[in-house]
Tab-separated table of C-alpha atoms in Angstrom:
chain	number	residue	atom	x	y	z
B	1	ALA	CA	64.664	104.971	62.020
B	2	GLN	CA	63.356	104.578	65.516
B	3	SER	CA	61.227	107.322	67.032
B	4	VAL	CA	60.020	108.479	70.417
B	5	THR	CA	56.832	110.211	71.458
B	6	GLN	CA	56.384	112.082	74.676
B	7	PRO	CA	52.686	113.003	74.692
B	8	ASP	CA	52.891	115.581	77.464
B	9	ILE	CA	54.643	118.829	76.621
B	10	HIS	CA	54.223	120.296	80.096
B	11	ILE	CA	53.220	118.788	83.418
B	12	THR	CA	52.693	120.557	86.728
B	13	VAL	CA	52.684	118.658	90.002
B	14	SER	CA	52.694	119.706	93.617
B	15	GLU	CA	55.755	119.091	95.707
B	16	GLY	CA	55.427	115.729	97.412
B	17	ALA	CA	53.004	114.377	94.845
B	18	SER	CA	53.774	111.406	92.647
B	19	LEU	CA	54.896	111.818	89.062
B	20	GLU	CA	54.583	109.816	85.887
B	21	LEU	CA	56.010	110.991	82.565
B	22	ARG	CA	54.935	109.075	79.515
B	23	CYS	CA	57.131	107.802	76.711
B	24	ASN	CA	56.217	105.664	73.721
B	25	TYR	CA	58.719	104.409	71.210
B	26	SER	CA	58.688	102.899	67.764
B	27	TYR	CA	61.412	100.438	66.845
B	28	GLY	CA	61.387	97.066	65.146
B	29	ALA	CA	63.838	95.310	67.422
B	30	THR	CA	64.611	95.357	71.107
B	31	PRO	CA	65.222	98.976	71.958
B	32	TYR	CA	67.737	100.560	74.234
B	33	LEU	CA	65.763	103.080	76.262
B	34	PHE	CA	66.899	106.061	78.259
B	35	TRP	CA	65.582	108.929	80.314
B	36	TYR	CA	67.614	112.112	80.534
B	37	VAL	CA	67.041	115.274	82.531
B	38	GLN	CA	68.058	118.770	81.501
B	39	SER	CA	68.101	121.607	83.997
B	40	PRO	CA	67.932	125.168	82.634
B	41	GLY	CA	71.102	126.135	80.802
B	42	GLN	CA	72.658	122.730	81.337
B	43	GLY	CA	73.496	119.679	79.316
B	44	LEU	CA	71.683	116.378	79.604
B	45	GLN	CA	72.181	114.006	82.494
B	46	LEU	CA	71.242	110.354	82.346
B	47	LEU	CA	68.604	109.322	84.885
B	48	LEU	CA	68.300	105.654	83.963
B	49	LYS	CA	68.498	103.191	81.108
B	50	TYR	CA	67.050	99.888	80.007
B	51	PHE	CA	68.862	97.379	77.836
B	52	SER	CA	67.472	94.019	78.881
B	53	GLY	CA	66.438	91.993	81.903
B	54	ASP	CA	64.235	93.330	84.670
B	55	THR	CA	61.689	95.634	83.092
B	56	LEU	CA	61.582	97.909	86.139
B	57	VAL	CA	64.766	99.941	86.301
B	58	GLN	CA	65.942	102.192	89.069
B	59	GLY	CA	67.791	105.392	88.406
B	60	ILE	CA	69.318	108.306	90.197
B	61	LYS	CA	67.430	110.855	92.292
B	62	GLY	CA	64.726	108.357	93.210
B	63	PHE	CA	63.410	107.864	89.674
B	64	GLU	CA	62.328	104.577	88.172
B	65	ALA	CA	60.943	103.508	84.816
B	66	GLU	CA	59.101	100.476	83.562
B	67	PHE	CA	59.539	98.940	80.124
B	68	LYS	CA	56.316	97.505	78.716
B	69	ARG	CA	56.937	95.832	75.398
B	70	SER	CA	53.252	95.223	74.723
B	71	GLN	CA	52.559	98.947	74.991
B	72	SER	CA	55.867	100.141	73.494
B	73	SER	CA	56.211	102.326	76.535
B	74	PHE	CA	58.909	103.340	78.972
B	75	ASN	CA	57.257	105.624	81.499
B	76	LEU	CA	59.227	107.455	84.148
B	77	ARG	CA	57.959	107.616	87.708
B	78	LYS	CA	58.827	109.142	91.023
B	79	PRO	CA	56.772	108.594	94.190
B	80	SER	CA	57.361	112.033	95.708
B	81	VAL	CA	58.527	115.008	93.687
B	82	HIS	CA	60.922	117.600	95.088
B	83	TRP	CA	61.117	121.217	93.960
B	84	SER	CA	64.598	120.505	92.569
B	85	ASP	CA	63.089	118.033	90.096
B	86	ALA	CA	61.714	120.900	88.003
B	87	ALA	CA	63.443	120.479	84.646
B	88	GLU	CA	63.001	119.194	81.115
B	89	TYR	CA	62.835	115.406	80.770
B	90	PHE	CA	63.730	113.544	77.615
B	91	CYS	CA	63.057	109.962	76.678
B	92	ALA	CA	65.411	108.453	74.110
B	93	VAL	CA	65.701	105.244	72.133
B	94	GLY	CA	68.973	103.872	70.849
B	95	ALA	CA	69.536	101.441	68.025
B	96	ASN	CA	72.522	99.306	67.153
B	97	ASN	CA	73.572	101.630	64.367
B	98	ASN	CA	74.925	104.432	66.517
B	99	ASP	CA	71.660	106.294	66.244
B	100	MET	CA	70.004	107.756	69.345
B	101	ARG	CA	66.694	109.574	68.947
B	102	PHE	CA	65.022	111.783	71.491
B	103	GLY	CA	61.441	112.654	72.220
B	104	ALA	CA	60.299	116.263	72.206
B	105	GLY	CA	60.692	116.508	75.970
B	106	THR	CA	58.321	117.109	78.872
B	107	ARG	CA	58.742	120.193	80.975
B	108	LEU	CA	58.068	119.542	84.639
B	109	THR	CA	56.949	122.371	86.900
B	110	VAL	CA	56.751	121.737	90.646
B	111	LYS	CA	54.308	123.803	92.704
B	112	PRO	CA	55.166	124.554	96.318
D	1	ASP	CA	88.083	116.273	84.364
D	2	THR	CA	85.390	117.022	81.798
D	3	ALA	CA	84.263	113.976	79.821
D	4	VAL	CA	82.790	115.770	76.802
D	5	SER	CA	83.845	119.356	76.292
D	6	GLN	CA	82.633	121.841	73.720
D	7	THR	CA	84.002	125.213	72.820
D	8	PRO	CA	82.866	127.881	72.726
D	9	LYS	CA	79.972	127.875	75.177
D	10	TYR	CA	78.434	130.964	73.602
D	11	LEU	CA	78.772	132.169	70.047
D	12	VAL	CA	77.196	135.345	68.678
D	13	THR	CA	77.799	136.078	65.031
D	14	GLN	CA	76.336	137.867	62.048
D	15	MET	CA	74.429	136.309	59.210
D	16	GLY	CA	76.634	135.082	56.426
D	17	ASN	CA	79.637	134.348	58.621
D	18	ASP	CA	81.357	130.979	58.921
D	19	LYS	CA	81.923	129.513	62.365
D	20	SER	CA	83.163	126.314	63.988
D	21	ILE	CA	82.307	124.523	67.200
D	22	LYS	CA	84.803	122.095	68.641
D	23	CYS	CA	84.101	118.958	70.634
D	24	GLU	CA	86.450	116.622	72.426
D	25	GLN	CA	85.771	113.546	74.543
D	26	ASN	CA	88.218	111.790	76.836
D	27	LEU	CA	86.083	108.724	77.487
D	28	GLY	CA	87.613	106.556	74.802
D	29	HIS	CA	84.244	106.214	73.083
D	30	ASP	CA	83.990	105.203	69.458
D	31	THR	CA	80.868	107.167	68.601
D	32	MET	CA	80.264	110.895	68.648
D	33	TYR	CA	77.164	112.908	67.810
D	34	TRP	CA	75.983	116.406	67.085
D	35	TYR	CA	72.482	117.385	68.145
D	36	LYS	CA	70.613	120.638	67.597
D	37	GLN	CA	68.203	121.843	70.260
D	38	ASP	CA	65.783	124.489	69.095
D	39	SER	CA	63.909	127.075	71.129
D	40	LYS	CA	61.167	124.544	71.875
D	41	LYS	CA	63.793	122.258	73.431
D	42	PHE	CA	63.437	119.662	70.679
D	43	LEU	CA	66.660	117.656	70.319
D	44	LYS	CA	67.332	116.636	66.745
D	45	ILE	CA	70.210	114.433	65.730
D	46	MET	CA	72.351	115.954	63.011
D	47	PHE	CA	75.320	113.627	62.615
D	48	SER	CA	76.921	110.631	64.196
D	49	TYR	CA	80.438	109.353	63.633
D	50	ASN	CA	81.906	106.009	64.562
D	51	ASN	CA	85.691	105.788	64.592
D	52	LYS	CA	85.963	108.859	62.352
D	53	GLU	CA	83.469	107.436	59.869
D	54	LEU	CA	80.199	109.239	59.167
D	55	ILE	CA	77.310	106.968	60.125
D	56	ILE	CA	74.292	109.221	60.284
D	57	ASN	CA	73.727	112.364	58.303
D	58	GLU	CA	70.226	113.619	58.828
D	59	THR	CA	68.586	116.109	56.506
D	60	VAL	CA	70.952	118.872	57.451
D	61	PRO	CA	71.822	121.683	55.004
D	62	ASN	CA	75.141	121.300	53.217
D	63	ARG	CA	76.307	124.413	55.033
D	64	PHE	CA	76.893	122.152	58.040
D	65	SER	CA	80.008	120.039	57.740
D	66	PRO	CA	81.273	117.796	60.512
D	67	LYS	CA	84.926	116.883	60.699
D	68	SER	CA	86.412	114.119	62.799
D	69	PRO	CA	90.230	114.236	62.792
D	70	ASP	CA	90.357	111.354	65.264
D	71	LYS	CA	87.810	109.429	67.289
D	72	ALA	CA	88.165	111.775	70.261
D	73	HIS	CA	87.203	114.875	68.303
D	74	LEU	CA	84.177	115.877	66.274
D	75	ASN	CA	84.031	119.462	65.112
D	76	LEU	CA	81.130	121.209	63.429
D	77	HIS	CA	81.729	123.850	60.808
D	78	ILE	CA	78.868	126.021	59.624
D	79	ASN	CA	79.090	128.151	56.492
D	80	SER	CA	76.986	131.154	55.587
D	81	LEU	CA	75.134	131.279	58.885
D	82	GLU	CA	71.425	132.051	58.800
D	83	LEU	CA	69.038	133.324	61.461
D	84	GLY	CA	67.406	129.901	61.631
D	85	ASP	CA	70.685	128.335	62.712
D	86	SER	CA	70.311	129.965	66.109
D	87	ALA	CA	70.021	127.138	68.602
D	88	VAL	CA	71.942	125.214	71.206
D	89	TYR	CA	74.238	122.605	69.699
D	90	PHE	CA	75.173	119.590	71.781
D	91	CYS	CA	78.002	117.214	71.226
D	92	ALA	CA	77.760	113.741	72.734
D	93	SER	CA	79.683	110.504	72.764
D	94	SER	CA	78.841	106.897	73.460
D	95	GLN	CA	80.354	103.456	73.290
D	96	ASP	CA	78.429	101.333	70.794
D	97	TYR	CA	74.800	102.239	71.379
D	98	THR	CA	74.851	102.631	75.115
D	99	GLU	CA	74.177	105.817	77.000
D	100	ALA	CA	75.335	109.071	75.488
D	101	PHE	CA	77.390	111.547	77.472
D	102	PHE	CA	76.665	115.141	76.593
D	103	GLY	CA	78.706	118.281	76.543
D	104	GLN	CA	77.363	121.466	78.094
D	105	GLY	CA	76.184	122.809	74.776
D	106	THR	CA	77.081	125.769	72.580
D	107	ARG	CA	74.475	128.493	72.348
D	108	LEU	CA	74.720	129.936	68.852
D	109	THR	CA	72.987	133.239	68.172
D	110	VAL	CA	72.928	134.568	64.646
D	111	VAL	CA	72.067	138.261	64.343
């Protein structure tokens, strides 16, 4: 089965600073890649997704992610972080067998 | 109008009891999932169903039994609850292998 690695368990950034959350995947075919965000006590909300085409995808809340096949990566970025971005972020990879796997998550803390 | 709804939202029960969590989606999706999120926030897939057919059954104890009466519903029944079953359980649905829509979760506490 496919798998996802998020190397950073916890990241702290200052408000207004840029952000990059790392995600590496393992899958033999073309993956379907996702980033979700989970605020405390809430379910998961989709930020963006990549299926094919342009490797730089734009999402909601000013987030973007870039698919790099050569590095098996799908890193999430935001140029300027807001305090409301503090949450848990999950990278996920989907396969064409109705199987979606998530990384362990990265907790983002935003300093004032 | 909630897309994926789970009930109950909170469930506190004693060890050894049997409990069920219900999930319904009104998105017309063919695929539904159950995920378990532990205290470290790790999301682990438990089951996936496609059109009422079991597709994925991860290494989950036999005490967990999913039931899909129709493609809009996927319920999770847990027998003989143990302390280690305490977690947040998420139901989700998707069409084919596109994005998954999640319910709000059911926080299960076994005491």
